[in-house]
C-alpha positions as a Python dict, from the first residue, in 0.01 Angstrom:
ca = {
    (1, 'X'): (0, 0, 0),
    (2, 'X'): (-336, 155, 27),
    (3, 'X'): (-236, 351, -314),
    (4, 'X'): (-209, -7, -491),
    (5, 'X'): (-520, -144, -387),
    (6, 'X'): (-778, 115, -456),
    (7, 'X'): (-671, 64, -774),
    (8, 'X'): (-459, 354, -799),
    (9, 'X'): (-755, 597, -808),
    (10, 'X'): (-617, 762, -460),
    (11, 'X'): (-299, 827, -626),
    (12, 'X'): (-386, 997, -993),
    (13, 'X'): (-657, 1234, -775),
    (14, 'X'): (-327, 1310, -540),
    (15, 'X'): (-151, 1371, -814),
    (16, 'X'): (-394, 1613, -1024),
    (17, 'X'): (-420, 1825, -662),
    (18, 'X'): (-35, 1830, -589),
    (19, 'X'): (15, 2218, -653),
    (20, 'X'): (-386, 2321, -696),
    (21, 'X'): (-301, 2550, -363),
    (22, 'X'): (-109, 2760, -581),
    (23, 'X'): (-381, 2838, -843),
    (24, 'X'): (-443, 3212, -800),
    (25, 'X'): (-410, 3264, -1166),
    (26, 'X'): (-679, 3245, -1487),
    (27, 'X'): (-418, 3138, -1688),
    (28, 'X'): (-250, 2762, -1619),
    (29, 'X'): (132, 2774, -1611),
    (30, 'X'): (471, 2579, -1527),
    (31, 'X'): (700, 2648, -1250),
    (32, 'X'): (1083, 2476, -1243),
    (33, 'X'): (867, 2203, -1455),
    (34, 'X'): (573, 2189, -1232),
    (35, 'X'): (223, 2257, -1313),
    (36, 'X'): (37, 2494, -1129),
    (37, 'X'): (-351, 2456, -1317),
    (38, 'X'): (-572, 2776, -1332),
    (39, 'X'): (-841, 2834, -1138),
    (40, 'X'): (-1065, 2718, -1386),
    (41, 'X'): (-908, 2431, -1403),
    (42, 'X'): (-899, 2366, -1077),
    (43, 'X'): (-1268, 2377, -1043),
    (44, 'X'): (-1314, 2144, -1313),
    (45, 'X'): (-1118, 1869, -1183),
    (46, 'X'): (-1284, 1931, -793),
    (47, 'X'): (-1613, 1877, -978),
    (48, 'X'): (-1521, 1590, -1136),
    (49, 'X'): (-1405, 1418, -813),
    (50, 'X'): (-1738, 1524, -661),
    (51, 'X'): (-1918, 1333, -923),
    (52, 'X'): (-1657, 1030, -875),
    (53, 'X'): (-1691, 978, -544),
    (54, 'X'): (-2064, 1042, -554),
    (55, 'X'): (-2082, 778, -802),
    (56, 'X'): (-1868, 530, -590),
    (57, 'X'): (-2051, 563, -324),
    (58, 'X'): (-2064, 219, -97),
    (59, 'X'): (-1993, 33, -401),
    (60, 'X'): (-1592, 53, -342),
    (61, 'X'): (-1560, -168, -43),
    (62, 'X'): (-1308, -472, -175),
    (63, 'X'): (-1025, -253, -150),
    (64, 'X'): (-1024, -146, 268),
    (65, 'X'): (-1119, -508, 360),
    (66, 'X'): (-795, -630, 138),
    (67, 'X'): (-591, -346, 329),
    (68, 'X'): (-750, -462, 694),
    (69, 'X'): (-637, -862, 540),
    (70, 'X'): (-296, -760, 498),
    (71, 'X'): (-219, -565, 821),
    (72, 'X'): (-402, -882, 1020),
    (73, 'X'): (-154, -1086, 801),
    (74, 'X'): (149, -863, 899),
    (75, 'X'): (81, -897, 1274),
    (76, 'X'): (34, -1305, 1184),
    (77, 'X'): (359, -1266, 1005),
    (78, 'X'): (560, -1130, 1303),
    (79, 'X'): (441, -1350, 1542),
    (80, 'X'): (510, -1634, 1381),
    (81, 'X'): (868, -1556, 1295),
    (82, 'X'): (925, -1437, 1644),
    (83, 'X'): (759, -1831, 1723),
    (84, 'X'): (1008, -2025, 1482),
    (85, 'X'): (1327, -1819, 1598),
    (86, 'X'): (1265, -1912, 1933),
    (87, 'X'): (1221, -2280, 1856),
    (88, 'X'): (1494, -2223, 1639),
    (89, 'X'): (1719, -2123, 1938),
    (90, 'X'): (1563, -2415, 2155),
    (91, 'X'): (1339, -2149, 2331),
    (92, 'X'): (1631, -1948, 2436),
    (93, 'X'): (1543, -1636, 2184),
    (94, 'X'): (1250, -1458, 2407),
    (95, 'X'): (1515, -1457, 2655),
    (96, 'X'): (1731, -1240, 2511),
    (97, 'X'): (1606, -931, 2553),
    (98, 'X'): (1515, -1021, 2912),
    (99, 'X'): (1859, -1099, 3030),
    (100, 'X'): (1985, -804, 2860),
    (101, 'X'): (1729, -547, 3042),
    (102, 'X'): (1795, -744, 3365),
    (103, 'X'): (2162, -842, 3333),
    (104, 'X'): (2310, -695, 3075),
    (105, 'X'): (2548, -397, 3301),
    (106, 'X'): (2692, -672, 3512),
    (107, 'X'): (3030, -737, 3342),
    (108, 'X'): (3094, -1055, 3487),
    (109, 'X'): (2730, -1199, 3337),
    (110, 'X'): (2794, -1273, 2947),
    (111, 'X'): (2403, -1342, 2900),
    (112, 'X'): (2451, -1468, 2580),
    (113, 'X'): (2686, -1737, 2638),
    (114, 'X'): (2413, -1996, 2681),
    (115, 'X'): (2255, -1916, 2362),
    (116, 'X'): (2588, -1842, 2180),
    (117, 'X'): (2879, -1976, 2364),
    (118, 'X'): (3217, -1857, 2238),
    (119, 'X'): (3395, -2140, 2400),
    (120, 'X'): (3315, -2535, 2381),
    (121, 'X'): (3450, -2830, 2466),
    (122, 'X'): (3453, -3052, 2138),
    (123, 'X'): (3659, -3366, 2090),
    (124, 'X'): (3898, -3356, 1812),
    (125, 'X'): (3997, -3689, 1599),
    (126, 'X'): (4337, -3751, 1468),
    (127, 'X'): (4547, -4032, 1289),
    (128, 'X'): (4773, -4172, 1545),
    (129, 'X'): (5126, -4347, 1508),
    (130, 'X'): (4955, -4686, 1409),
    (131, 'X'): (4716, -4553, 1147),
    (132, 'X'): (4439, -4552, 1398),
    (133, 'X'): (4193, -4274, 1453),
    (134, 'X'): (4247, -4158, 1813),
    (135, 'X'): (4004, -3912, 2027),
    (136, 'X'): (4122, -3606, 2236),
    (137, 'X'): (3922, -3368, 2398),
    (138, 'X'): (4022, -3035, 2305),
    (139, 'X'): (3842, -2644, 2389),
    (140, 'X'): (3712, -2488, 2019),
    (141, 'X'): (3680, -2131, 1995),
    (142, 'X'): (3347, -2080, 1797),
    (143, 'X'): (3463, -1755, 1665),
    (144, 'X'): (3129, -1745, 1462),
    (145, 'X'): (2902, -1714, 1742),
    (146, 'X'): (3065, -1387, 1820),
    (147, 'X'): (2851, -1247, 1528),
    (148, 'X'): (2593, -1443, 1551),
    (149, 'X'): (2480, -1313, 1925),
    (150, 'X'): (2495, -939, 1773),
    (151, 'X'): (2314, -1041, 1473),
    (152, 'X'): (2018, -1219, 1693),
    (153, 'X'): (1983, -973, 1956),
    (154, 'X'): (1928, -679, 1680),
    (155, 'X'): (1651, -926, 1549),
    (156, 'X'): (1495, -957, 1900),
    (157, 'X'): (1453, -581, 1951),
    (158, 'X'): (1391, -512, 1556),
    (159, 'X'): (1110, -800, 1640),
    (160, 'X'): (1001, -610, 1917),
    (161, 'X'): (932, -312, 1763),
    (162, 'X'): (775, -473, 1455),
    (163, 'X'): (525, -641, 1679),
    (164, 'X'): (458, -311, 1876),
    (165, 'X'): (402, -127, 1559),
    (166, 'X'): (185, -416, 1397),
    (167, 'X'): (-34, -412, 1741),
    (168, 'X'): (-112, -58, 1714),
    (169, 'X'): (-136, 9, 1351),
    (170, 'X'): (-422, -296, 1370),
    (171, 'X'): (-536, -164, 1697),
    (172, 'X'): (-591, 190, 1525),
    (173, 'X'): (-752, 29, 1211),
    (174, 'X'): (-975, -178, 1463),
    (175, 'X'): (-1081, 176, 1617),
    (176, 'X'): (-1196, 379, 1300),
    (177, 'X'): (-1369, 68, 1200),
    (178, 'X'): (-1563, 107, 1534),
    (179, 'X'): (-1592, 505, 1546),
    (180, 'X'): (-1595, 644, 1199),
    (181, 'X'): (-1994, 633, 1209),
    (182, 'X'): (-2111, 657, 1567),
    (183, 'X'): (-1906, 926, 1690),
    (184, 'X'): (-1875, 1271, 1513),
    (185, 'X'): (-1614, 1389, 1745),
    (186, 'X'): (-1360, 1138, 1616),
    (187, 'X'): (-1420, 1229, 1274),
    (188, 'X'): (-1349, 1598, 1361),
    (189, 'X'): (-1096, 1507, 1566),
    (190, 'X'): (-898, 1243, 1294),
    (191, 'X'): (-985, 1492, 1017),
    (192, 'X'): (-848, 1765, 1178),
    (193, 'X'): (-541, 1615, 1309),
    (194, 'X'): (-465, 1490, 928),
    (195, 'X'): (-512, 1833, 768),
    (196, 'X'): (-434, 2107, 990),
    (197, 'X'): (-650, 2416, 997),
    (198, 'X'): (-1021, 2484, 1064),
    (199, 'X'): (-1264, 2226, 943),
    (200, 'X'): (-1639, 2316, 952),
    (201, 'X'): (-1801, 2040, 1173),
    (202, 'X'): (-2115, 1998, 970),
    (203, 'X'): (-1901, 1944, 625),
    (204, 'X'): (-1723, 1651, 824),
    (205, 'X'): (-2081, 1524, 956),
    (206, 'X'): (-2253, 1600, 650),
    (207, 'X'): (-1974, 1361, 424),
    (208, 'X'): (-1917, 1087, 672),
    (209, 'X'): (-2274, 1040, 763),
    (210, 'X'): (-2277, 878, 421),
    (211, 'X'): (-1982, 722, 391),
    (212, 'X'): (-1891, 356, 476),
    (213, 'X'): (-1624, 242, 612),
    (214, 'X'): (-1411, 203, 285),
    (215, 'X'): (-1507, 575, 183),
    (216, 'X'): (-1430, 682, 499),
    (217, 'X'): (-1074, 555, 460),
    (218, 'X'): (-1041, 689, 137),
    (219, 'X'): (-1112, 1002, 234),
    (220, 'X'): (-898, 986, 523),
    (221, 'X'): (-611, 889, 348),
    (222, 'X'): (-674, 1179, 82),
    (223, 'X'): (-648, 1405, 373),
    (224, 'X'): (-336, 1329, 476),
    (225, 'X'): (-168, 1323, 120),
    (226, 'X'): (-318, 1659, -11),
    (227, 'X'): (-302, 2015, 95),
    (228, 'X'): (-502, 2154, 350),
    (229, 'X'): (-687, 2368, 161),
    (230, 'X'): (-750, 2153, -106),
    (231, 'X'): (-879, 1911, 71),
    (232, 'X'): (-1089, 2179, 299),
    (233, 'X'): (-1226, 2287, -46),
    (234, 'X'): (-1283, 1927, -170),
    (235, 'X'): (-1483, 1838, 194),
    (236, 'X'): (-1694, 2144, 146),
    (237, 'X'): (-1749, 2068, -245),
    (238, 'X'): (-1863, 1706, -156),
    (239, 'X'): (-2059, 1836, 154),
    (240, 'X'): (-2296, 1990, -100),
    (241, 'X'): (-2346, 1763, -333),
    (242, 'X'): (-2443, 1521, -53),
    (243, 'X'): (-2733, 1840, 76),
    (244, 'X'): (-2835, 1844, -269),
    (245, 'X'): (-2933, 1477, -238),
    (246, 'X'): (-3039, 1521, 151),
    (247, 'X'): (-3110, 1850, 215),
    (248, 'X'): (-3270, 1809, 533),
    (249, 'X'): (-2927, 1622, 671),
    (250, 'X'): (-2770, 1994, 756),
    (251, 'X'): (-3061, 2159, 889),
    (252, 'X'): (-3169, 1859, 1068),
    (253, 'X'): (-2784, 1832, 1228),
    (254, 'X'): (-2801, 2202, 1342),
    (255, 'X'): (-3096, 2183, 1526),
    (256, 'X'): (-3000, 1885, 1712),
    (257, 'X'): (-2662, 2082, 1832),
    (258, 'X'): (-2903, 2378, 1945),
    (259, 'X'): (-3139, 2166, 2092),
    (260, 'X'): (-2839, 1990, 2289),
    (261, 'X'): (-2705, 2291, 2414),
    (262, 'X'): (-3059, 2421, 2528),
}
């Protein structure tokens, strides 16, 4: 999703960085149809996304909130279907999973009968010897239902785990909202965690110190889809172009950590 509605910017700068890892060569070549860009090359187009995102710079923020929308949306979406089964089901459906945890090994305790029942007693009309319509009560198998309890109580556990995954992926996107600029050790920690390998602290300071919250998420995401050290050169590429525009950010960061540890 997030590819779609950055405008597809986060995918074609994926893309162009897919095999830069390999580049060890002057020359640009192909591999079982893949291209592997030269060196060169590959300095070119890291340049060029240092000017892009330098450019971009807090003026990209539709995007994130549109992403944030959605995910609120898909929580709203889930709850509400879980809400209509259940009245569906004549408030029997939240049930299900209860009884099952709870009841569920006792053989004699079918704890979907009440919901579903197999058996019924119905009364069954029939043309008697005069012509007339008589009544007789009669016990219907509902052979139907026998599905239809599997088929709901996959729903109430797929439901379940929907929800639990909707909670926390809006939980998590309710946390970086909160920590991505007033705590450094989350940054390290997030950026670290999405592209293994050693990260220099002050390039992760240096870049999200300026970034809001939709940069921020950008870059995060670009993390996890590129190679590690691509993306270690990119952070340290746009880490310097943001000291050539701040130069005292660095210094100023440095002392701070020495004066702390004093």
């Amino acid at each position: 999703m997030s590819f779609g509605l950055n405008g597809g910017r986060m995918r074609r700068l994926v893309d162009s960085f897919r095999y830069a890892a390999f580049s060890v060569s002057d020359k640009s070549m192909s591999v079982d149809g893949k291209f592997i860009p030269s060196k060169e090359m590959r300095q070119q187009q890291m340049q060029q996304v240092y000017e892009n995102f330098m450019k971009r710079l807090y003026c990209n923020r539709s995007w994130s909130m549109w992403l944030t929308f959605c995910e609120v949306l898909n929580l709203a979406n889930i709850i509400l279907q879980i809400y209509f089964t259940n009245q569906f089901l004549g408030g029997q459906f939240l049930k299900i999973g209860h009884e099952i945890f709870y009841k569920g090994l006792e053989p004699s305790v079918d704890v979907l009968d009440v919901v579903f029942p197999k058996v019924a007693k119905c009364t069954f009309h029939k043309y008697g010897p005069s012509g007339s319509i008589q009544s007789h009560d009669a016990m219907c198998i509902m052979a139907l239902n026998i599905i239809n309890d599997k088929i709901y109580t996959f729903l109430w556990f797929w439901f379940l785990f929907l929800l639990i995954a909707s909670i926390l992926g809006t939980a998590w996107r309710l946390v970086t909202y909160c920590l991505h600029a007033r705590s450094h050790q989350f940054n390290e920690t997030v950026f670290s965690m999405s592209c293994p390998g050693r990260l220099n602290p002050w390039d992760v300071v240096t870049v999200t110190k300026h970034c809001s919250y939709t940069d921020w998420l950008f870059l995060y995401y670009v993390s996890k889809n590129m190679d590690g050290i691509v993306f270690r050169e990119l952070l340290i590429g746009l880490a310097e172009e943001l000291d050539k525009r701040n130069p005292l950010t660095r210094k100023y960061g440095e002392n701070e950590t020495m004066i702390k540890k004093e």
